[in-house]
Coordinates of C-alpha atoms in Angstrom, one line a residue:
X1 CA 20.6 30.1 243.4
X2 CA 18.2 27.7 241.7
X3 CA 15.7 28.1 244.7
X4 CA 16.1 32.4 244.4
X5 CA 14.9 31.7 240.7
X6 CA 12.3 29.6 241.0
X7 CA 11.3 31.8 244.1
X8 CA 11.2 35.0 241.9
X9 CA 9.1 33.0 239.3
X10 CA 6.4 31.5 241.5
X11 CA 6.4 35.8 243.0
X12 CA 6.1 36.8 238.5
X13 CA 3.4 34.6 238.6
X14 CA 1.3 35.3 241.5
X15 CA 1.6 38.9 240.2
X16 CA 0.5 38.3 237.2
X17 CA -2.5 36.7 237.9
X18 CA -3.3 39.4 240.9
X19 CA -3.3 42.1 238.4
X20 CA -4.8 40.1 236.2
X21 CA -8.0 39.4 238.1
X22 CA -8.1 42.6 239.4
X23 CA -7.9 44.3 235.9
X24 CA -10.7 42.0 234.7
X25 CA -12.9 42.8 238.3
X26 CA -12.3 46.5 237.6
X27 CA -12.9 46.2 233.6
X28 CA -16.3 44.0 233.8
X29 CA -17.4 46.7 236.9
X30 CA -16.9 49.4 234.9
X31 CA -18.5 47.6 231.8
X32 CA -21.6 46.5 233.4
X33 CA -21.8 49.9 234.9
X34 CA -22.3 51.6 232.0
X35 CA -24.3 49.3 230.3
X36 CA -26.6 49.4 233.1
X37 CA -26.6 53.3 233.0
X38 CA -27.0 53.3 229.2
X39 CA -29.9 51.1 229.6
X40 CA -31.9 53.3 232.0
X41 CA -30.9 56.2 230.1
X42 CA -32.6 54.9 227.5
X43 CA -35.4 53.3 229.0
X44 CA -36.6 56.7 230.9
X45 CA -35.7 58.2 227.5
X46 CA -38.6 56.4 225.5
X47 CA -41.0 55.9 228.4
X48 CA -41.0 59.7 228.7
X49 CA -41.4 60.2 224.5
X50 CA -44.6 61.6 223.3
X51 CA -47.2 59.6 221.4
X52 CA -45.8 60.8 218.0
X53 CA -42.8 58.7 218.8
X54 CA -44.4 55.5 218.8
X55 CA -46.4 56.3 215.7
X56 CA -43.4 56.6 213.5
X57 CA -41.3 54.2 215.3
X58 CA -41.9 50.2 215.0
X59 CA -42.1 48.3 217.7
X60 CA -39.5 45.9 215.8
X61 CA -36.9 48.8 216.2
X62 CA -37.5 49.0 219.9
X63 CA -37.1 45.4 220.1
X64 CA -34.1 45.3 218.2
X65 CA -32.7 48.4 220.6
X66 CA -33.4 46.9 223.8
X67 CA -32.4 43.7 222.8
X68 CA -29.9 42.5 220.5
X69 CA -28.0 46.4 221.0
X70 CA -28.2 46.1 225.2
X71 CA -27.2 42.7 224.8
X72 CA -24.3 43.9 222.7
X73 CA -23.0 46.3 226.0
X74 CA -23.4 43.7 228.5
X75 CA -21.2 40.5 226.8
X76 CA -19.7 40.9 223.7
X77 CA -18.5 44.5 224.4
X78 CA -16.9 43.9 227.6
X79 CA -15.2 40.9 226.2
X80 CA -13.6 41.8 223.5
X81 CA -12.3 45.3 225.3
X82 CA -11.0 43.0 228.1
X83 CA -9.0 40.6 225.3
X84 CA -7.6 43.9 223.5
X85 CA -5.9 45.3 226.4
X86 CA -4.9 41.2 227.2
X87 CA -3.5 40.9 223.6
X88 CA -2.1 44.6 223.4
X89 CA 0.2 44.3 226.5
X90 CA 1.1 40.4 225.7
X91 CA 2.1 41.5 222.1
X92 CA 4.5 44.5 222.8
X93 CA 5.7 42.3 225.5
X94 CA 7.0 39.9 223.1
X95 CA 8.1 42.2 221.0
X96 CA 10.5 44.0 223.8
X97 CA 11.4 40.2 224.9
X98 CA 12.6 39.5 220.6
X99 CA 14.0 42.9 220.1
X100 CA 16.2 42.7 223.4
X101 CA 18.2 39.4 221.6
X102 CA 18.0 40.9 218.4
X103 CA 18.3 44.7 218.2
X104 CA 17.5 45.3 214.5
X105 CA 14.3 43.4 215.0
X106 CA 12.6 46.5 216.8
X107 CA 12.8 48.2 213.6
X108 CA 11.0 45.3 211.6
X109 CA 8.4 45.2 214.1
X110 CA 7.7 48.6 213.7
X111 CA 7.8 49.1 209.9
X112 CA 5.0 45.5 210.3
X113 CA 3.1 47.3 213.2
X114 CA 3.0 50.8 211.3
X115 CA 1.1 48.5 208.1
X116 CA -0.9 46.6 210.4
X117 CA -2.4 50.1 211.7
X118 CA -3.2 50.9 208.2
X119 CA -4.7 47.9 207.3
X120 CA -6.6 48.6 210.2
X121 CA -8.2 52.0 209.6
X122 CA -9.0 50.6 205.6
X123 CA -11.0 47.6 207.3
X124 CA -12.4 49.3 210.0
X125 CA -14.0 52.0 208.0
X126 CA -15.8 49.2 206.0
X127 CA -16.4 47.1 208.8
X128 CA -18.3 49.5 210.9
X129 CA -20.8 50.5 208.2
X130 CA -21.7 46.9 207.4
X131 CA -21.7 46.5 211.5
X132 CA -24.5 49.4 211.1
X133 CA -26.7 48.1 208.2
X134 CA -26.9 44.6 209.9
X135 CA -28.2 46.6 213.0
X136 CA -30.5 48.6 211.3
X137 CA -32.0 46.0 208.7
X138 CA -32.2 43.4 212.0
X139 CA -35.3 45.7 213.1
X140 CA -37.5 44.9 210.0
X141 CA -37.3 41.1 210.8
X142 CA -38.5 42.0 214.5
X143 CA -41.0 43.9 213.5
X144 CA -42.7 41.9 211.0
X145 CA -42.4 39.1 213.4
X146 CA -44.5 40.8 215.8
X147 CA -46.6 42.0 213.3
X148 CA -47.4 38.5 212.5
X149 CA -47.9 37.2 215.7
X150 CA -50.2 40.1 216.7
X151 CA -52.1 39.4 213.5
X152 CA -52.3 36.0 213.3
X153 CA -55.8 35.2 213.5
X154 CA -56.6 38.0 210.4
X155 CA -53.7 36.4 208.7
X156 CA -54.8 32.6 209.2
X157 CA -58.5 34.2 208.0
X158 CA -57.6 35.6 204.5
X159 CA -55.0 32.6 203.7
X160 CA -52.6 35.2 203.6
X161 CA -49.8 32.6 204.9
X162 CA -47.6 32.6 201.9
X163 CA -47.3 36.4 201.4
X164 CA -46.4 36.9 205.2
X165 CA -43.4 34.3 204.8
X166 CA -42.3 36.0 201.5
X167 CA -41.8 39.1 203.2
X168 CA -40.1 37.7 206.3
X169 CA -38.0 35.9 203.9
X170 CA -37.3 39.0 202.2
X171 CA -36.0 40.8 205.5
X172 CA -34.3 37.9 206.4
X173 CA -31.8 37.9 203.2
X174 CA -31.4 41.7 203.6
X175 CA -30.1 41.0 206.9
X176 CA -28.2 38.1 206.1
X177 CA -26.6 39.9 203.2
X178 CA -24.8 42.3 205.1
X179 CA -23.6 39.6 207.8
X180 CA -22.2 37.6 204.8
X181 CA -20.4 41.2 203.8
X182 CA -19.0 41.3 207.5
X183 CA -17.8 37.8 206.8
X184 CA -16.3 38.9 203.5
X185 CA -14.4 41.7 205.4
X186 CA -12.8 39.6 208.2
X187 CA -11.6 37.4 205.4
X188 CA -10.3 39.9 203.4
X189 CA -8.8 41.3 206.6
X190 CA -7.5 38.4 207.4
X191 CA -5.4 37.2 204.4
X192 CA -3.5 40.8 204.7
X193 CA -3.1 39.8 207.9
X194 CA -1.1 36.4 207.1
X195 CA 1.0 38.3 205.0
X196 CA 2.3 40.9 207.5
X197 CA 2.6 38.5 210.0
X198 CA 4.7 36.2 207.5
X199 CA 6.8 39.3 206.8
X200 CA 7.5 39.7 210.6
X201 CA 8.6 36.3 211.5
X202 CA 10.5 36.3 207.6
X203 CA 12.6 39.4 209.1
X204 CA 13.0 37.7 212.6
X205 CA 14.4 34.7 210.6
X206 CA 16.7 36.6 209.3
X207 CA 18.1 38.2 211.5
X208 CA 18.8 34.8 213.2
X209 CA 20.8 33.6 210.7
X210 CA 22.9 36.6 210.2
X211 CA 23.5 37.0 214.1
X212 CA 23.9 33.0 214.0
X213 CA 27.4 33.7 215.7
X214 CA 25.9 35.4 218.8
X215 CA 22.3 33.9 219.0
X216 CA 22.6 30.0 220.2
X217 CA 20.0 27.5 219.0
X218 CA 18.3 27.7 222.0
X219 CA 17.3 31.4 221.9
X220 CA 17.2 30.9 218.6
X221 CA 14.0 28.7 218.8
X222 CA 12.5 30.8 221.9
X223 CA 12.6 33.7 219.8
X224 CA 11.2 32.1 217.1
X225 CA 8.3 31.1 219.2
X226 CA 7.7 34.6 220.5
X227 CA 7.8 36.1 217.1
X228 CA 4.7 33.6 216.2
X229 CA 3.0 34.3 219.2
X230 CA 3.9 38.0 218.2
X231 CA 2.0 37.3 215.1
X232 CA -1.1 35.3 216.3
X233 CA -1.4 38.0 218.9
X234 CA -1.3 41.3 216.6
X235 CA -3.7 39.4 214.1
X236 CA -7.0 39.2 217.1
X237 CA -5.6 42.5 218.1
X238 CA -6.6 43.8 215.0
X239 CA -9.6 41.9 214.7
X240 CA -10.6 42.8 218.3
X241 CA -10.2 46.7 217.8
X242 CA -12.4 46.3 215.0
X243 CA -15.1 44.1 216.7
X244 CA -15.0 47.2 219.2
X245 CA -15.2 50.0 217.6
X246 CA -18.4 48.0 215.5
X247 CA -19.7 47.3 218.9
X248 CA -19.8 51.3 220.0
X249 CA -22.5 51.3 216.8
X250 CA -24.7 49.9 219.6
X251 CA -24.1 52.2 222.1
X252 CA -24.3 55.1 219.5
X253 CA -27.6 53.0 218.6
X254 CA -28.7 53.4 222.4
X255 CA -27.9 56.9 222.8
X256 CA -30.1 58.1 220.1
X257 CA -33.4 56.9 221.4
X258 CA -31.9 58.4 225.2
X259 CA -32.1 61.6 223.4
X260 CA -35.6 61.7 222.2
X261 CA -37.4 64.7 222.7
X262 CA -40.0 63.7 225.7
X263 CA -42.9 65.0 226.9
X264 CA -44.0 68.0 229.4
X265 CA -42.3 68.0 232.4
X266 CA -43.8 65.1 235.0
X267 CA -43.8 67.3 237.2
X268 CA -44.4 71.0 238.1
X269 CA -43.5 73.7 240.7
X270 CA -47.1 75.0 240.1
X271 CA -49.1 71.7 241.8
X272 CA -53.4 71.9 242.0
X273 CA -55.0 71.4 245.0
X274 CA -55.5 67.5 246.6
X275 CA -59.3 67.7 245.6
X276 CA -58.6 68.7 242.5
X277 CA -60.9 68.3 240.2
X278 CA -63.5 69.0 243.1
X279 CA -66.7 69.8 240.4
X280 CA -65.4 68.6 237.0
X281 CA -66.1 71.1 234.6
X282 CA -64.3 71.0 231.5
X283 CA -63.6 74.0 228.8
X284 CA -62.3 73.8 225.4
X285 CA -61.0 77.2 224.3
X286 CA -60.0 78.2 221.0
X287 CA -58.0 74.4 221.1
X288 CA -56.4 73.1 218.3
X289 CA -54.1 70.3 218.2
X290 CA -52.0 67.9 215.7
X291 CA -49.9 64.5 216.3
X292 CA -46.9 65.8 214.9
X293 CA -45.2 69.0 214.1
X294 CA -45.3 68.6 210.1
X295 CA -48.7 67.4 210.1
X296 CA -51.8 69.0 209.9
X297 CA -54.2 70.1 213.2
X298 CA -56.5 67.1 214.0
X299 CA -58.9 69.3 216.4
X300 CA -59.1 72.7 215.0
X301 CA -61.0 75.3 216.9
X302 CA -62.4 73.1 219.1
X303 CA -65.0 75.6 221.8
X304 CA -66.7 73.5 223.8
X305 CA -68.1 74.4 227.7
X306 CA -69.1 71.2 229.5
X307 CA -70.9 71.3 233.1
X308 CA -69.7 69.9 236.7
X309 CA -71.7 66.2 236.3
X310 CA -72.6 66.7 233.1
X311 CA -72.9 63.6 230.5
X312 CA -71.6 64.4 226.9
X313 CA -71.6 62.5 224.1
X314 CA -69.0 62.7 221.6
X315 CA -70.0 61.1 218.0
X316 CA -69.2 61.5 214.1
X317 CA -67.5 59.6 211.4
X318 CA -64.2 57.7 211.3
X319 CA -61.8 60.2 211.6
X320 CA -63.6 63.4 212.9
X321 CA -61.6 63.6 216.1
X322 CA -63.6 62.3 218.5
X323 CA -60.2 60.2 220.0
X324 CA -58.1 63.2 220.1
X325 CA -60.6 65.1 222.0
X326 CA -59.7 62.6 224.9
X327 CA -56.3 62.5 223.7
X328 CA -56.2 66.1 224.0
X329 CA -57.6 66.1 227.7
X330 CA -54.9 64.0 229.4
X331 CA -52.3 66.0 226.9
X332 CA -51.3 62.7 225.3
X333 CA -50.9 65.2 222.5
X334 CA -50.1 68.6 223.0
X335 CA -51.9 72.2 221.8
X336 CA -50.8 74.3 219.2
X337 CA -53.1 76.6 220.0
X338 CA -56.0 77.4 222.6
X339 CA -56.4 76.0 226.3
X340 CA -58.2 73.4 228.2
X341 CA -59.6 74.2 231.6
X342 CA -60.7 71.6 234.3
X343 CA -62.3 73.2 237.2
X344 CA -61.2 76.7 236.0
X345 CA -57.5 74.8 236.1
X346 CA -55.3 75.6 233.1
X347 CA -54.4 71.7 232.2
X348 CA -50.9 72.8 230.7
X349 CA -49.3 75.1 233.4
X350 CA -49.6 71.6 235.8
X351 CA -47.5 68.8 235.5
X352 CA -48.6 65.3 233.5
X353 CA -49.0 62.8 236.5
X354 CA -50.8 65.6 238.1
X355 CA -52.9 66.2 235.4
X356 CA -53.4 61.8 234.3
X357 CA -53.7 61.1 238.4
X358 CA -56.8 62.8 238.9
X359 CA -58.7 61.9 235.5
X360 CA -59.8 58.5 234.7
X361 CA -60.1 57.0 230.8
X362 CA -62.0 53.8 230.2
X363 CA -60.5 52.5 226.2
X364 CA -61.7 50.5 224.0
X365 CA -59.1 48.2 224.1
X366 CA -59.0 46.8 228.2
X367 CA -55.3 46.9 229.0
X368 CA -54.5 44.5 232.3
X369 CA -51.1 43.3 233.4
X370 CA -49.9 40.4 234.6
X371 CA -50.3 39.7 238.0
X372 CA -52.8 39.8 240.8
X373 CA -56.7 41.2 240.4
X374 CA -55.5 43.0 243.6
X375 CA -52.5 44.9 241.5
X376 CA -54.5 45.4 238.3
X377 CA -57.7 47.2 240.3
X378 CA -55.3 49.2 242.7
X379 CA -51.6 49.0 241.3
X380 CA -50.5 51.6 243.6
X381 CA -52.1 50.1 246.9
X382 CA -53.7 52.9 248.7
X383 CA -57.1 51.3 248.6
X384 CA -58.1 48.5 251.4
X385 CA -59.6 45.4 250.5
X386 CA -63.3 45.9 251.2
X387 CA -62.9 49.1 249.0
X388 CA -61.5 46.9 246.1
X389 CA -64.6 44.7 246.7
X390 CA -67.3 47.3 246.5
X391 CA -65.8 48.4 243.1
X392 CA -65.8 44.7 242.1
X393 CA -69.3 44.8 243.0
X394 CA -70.8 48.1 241.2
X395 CA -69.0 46.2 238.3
X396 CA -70.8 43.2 238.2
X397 CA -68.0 40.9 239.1
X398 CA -68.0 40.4 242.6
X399 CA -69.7 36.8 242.4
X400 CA -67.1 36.2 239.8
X401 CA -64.0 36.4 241.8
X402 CA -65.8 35.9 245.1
X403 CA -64.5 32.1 245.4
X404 CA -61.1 33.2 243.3
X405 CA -60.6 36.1 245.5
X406 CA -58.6 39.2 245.1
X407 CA -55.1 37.4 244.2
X408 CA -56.6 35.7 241.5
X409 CA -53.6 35.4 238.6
X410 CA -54.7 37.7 235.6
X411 CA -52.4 36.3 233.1
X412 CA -50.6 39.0 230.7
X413 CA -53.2 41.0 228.5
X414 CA -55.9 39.2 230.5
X415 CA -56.2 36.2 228.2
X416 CA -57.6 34.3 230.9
X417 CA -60.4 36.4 231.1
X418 CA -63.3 36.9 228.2
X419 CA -63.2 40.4 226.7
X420 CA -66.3 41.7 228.1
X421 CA -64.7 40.5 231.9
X422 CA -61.6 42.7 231.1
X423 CA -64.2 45.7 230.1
X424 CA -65.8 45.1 233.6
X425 CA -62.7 44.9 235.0
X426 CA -61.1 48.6 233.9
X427 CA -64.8 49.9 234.7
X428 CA -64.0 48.6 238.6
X429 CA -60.6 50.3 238.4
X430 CA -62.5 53.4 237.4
X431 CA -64.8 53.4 240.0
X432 CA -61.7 52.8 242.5
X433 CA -60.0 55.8 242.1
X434 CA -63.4 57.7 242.6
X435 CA -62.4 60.4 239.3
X436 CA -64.8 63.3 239.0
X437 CA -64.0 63.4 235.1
X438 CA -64.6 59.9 233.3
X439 CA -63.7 59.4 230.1
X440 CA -65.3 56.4 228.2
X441 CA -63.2 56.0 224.8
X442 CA -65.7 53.7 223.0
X443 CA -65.4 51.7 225.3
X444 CA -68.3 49.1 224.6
X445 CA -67.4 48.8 220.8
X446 CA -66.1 45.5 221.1
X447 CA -68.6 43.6 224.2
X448 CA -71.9 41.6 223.8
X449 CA -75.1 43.2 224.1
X450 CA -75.6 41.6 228.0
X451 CA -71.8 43.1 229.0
X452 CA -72.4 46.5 227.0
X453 CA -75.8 46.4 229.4
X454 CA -73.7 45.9 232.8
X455 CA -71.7 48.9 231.3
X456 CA -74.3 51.4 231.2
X457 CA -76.1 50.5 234.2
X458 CA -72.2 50.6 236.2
X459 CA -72.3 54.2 234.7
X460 CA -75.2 55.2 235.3
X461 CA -75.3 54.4 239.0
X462 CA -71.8 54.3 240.1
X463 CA -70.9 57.8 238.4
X464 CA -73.8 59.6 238.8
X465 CA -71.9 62.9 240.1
X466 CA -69.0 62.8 237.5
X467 CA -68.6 64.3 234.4
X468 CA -68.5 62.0 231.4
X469 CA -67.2 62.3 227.9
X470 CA -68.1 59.3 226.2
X471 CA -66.4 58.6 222.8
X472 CA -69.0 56.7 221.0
X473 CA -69.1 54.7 217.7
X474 CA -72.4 53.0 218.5
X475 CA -75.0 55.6 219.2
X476 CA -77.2 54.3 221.4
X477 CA -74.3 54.4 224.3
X478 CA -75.1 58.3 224.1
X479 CA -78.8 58.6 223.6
X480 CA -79.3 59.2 227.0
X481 CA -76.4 62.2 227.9
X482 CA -77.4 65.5 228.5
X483 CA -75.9 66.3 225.5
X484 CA -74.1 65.4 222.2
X485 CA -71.3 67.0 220.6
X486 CA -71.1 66.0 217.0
X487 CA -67.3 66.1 215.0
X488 CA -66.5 66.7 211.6
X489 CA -62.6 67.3 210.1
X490 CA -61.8 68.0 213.3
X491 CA -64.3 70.3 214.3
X492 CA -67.6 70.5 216.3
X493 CA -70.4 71.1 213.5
X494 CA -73.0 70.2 216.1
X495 CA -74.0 70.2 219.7
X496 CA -77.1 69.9 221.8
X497 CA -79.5 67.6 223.4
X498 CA -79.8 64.1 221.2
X499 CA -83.8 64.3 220.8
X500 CA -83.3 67.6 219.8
X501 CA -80.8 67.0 217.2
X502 CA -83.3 63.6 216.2
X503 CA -86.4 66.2 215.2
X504 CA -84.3 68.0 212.8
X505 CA -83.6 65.3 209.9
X506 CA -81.1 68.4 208.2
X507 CA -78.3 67.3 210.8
X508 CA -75.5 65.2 210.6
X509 CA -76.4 63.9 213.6
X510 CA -80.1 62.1 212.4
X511 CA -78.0 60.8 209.1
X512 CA -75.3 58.9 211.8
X513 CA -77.8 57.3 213.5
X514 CA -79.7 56.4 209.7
X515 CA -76.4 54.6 208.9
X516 CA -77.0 50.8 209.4
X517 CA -74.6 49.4 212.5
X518 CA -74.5 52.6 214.4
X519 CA -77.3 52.1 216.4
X520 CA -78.0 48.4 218.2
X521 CA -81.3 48.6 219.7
X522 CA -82.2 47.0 222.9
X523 CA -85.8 47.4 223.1
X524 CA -88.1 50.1 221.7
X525 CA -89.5 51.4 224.7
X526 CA -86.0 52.2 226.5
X527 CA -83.8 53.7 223.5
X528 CA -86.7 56.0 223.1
X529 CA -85.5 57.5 220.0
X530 CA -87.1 55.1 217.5
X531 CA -90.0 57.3 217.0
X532 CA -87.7 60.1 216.0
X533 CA -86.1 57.6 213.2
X534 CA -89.1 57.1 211.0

């Protein structure tokens, strides 16, 4: 008999932990799952926004969302799900164990579980809000912290230390105030807790001792210990059903930014040819354009015909439009009214990575990634090596990474390489991909004189055939295009060839390049517009 008992317990126990592991296996699965298709959703969902987005969102918030909220769906979540259902089925375990002994105790328990379930819903309600503002005033602290790191150098400059600290400090104690509030909550929770569960194992006592002809000391003190365990189990119970539902504010978090509005469709049914754009003309018609929906139109009216290989010139004041002209050609931002054609191509019936494929954008700021010079010149690897070379070389930089060679470690943002090499780098990327529509978004506002020089003359020769739209601050970068096109609020005020433009000292053109700054002279003899000047 003693061998059939012990028998059946070692077969409990082996059960036990079988369904145990396998609940856990199939729980964390179906956790990790999710989170992982949360995650995506999200990611595609914000990768796919348009640029008005990211100009009212901080970069702090997206930090804060891919971060400390994923985090949340991959650990904590999963956890404390996993030790609710542990604690729920341990708990009215016990409480069918007790209530078997002592019949009257089932009615206790359910009068105590019926209050805990209130107290729950009171303390959840509060809970999750403060569970909310701690997410939400989090992002603030991640995004001045970037802020600051990006800015470091202007900050260190001015002696503008203290302020920066005051304000970090300040979104640190808003963030810290509503974890201290959480903290308040549990402990508020928890003292009502202490007193239910003081109630329970009060009415279990009782019973004993008024059964204490028919309960023996033995079961007496098993009970006993049950009913505690009873206790200690319903309070994390509650606890843990609160720290869930608080952790589905991350999740709801997540799902908000996987239902951003994104952009035009990738891609279309409608697809342009494989040489397309074969000439490279480009029309503006009727085109105007704003950032967002409740803003006003940043191009407005914009009609503009430019020529296959023809070299334009876009200039005028901070502000004009000249960036959203470009913007507007790769449909970064969208038209509210009016068309763009390329090569007699209307650019919004095709999709965007047919349209962004086949055009080619050199900005100000040179943006390299982290990795090879091979990856960064030819990230999709359809060019061969002596290719990747020969752009290296119409860049200037061939003798620079000649003993490096092509796997040369660019480190991320390029820091390993001096601004003007990063500039020379994006123009060999250019001349890779062999684009019959170049546009050059001020693109030597920020080299030296002897880089800005390699510029040009890479232009010049290696693009001959292509059309160019150069977005320029500093004029002399389009004195010698076939034309200029001259912006003001948004419009084109002026247009035409830049020596004509010069002779007539009534245009807004002559009073740009009057302007001190606007205009770095290399030598007399080649700008050839310092005649027109005095």
């Amino acid at each position: 008999m003693r061998n059939y008992r012990v028998t059946v317990f070692v077969v409990i126990v082996v059960f036990q932990c079988m369904c145990y592991l396998i609940g856990n296996a199939s729980l964390w699965k179906a956790a990790i799952g999710a989170s992982t298709k949360l995650h995506r959703k999200m990611l595609t969902g914000v990768m796919r926004s348009p640029l008005s987005f990211f100009d009212v969102t901080p970069s702090g918030r997206l930090l804060n969302r891919f971060g400390k909220d994923v985090d949340q769906l991959d650990i904590p979540l999963p956890t404390v799900m996993n030790m609710f259902l542990h604690l729920l089925f341990n708990g009215l375990g016990m409480i069918i164990l007790v209530s078997a002994n002592l019949t009257f105790y089932i009615f206790i328990a359910v009068l105590v579980v019926v209050a805990f379930t209130l107290l729950r819903q009171v303390y959840v309600k509060t809970f999750r809000q403060v569970s909310r503002l701690e997410s939400v005033t989090r992002s603030p602290v991640n995004n001045h912290l970037a802020e600051s790191v990006s800015g470091l150098s202007s900050i260190r400059c001015y002696n503008a230390e203290s302020h920066f600290i005051r304000n970090c400090e300040r979104a640190v104690d808003i963030t810290q105030n509503c974890t201290l509030h959480g903290l308040l909550c549990k402990s508020w929770m928890q003292m009502r807790l202490e007193v239910l569960g003081d109630t329970l194992m009060l009415g279990m006592l009782l019973l004993v001792v008024f059964n204490r002809g028919i309960v023996d000391p033995g079961t007496a003190g098993l009970l006993a210990s049950y009913s505690l365990s009873t206790i200690v189990a319903f309070n994390y119970l509650i606890y843990f059903s609160a720290e869930f539902e608080a952790g589905i504010v991350a999740a709801e978090r997540i799902e908000e930014y996987s239902a951003v509005a994104p952009e035009a469709p990738w891609k279309c049914t409608s697809e342009p040819e494989q040489d397309w754009p074969g000439c490279g003309s480009v029309i503006f018609s009727g085109y105007y354009a704003k950032y967002r929906d409740n803003l006003d139109c940043v191009l407005k009216g914009i009609d503009l015909s430019i020529h296959s290989g023809e070299k334009i010139g876009v200039v005028g004041r901070t502000g004009a439009g000249k960036s959203s002209l470009s913007l507007s050609l790769f449909r970064i931002i969208e038209a509210s009214k009016g068309h763009i054609f390329i090569d007699d191509l209307d650019i919004s019936k095709i999709g965007l990575h047919d349209l962004r494929s086949r055009l080619t954008v050199i900005p100000q700021d040179p943006v390299l990634f982290e990795g090879s010079l091979r990856f960064n010149l030819d990230p999709t690897g359809q060019h061969q090596d002596d290719d990747i070379w020969l752009a290296l070389e119409k860049a200037h930089l061939k003798n620079t990474f000649s003993d490096k060679g092509l796997d040369f470690q660019v480190q991320e943002g390029g820091t390993n390489m001096s601004v003007g090499q990063r500039q020379l780098v994006c123009l060999a990327r250019a001349a890779l991909r062999k684009s019959k529509v170049l546009v050059l978004d001020e693109a030597t506002a920020a080299v030296d004189l002897e880089t800005d020089g390699l510029i040009q003359d890479t232009i010049r020769r290696s693009f001959a055939d292509c059309t160019i739209i150069t977005i320029a601050h500093r004029l002399h970068t389009v004195m010698d295009s076939d034309r200029v096109v001259v912006m003001d609020a948004g419009k084109i005020v002026e247009c035409g060839r830049p020596e004509d433009l010069l002779k007539d000292q009534t245009t807004l053109f002559f009073g740009l390049v009057q302007q001190p700054g606007l205009v770095r002279r290399r030598d007399t003899s080649e700008d050839g517009f310092s005649s027109c000047m005095h």
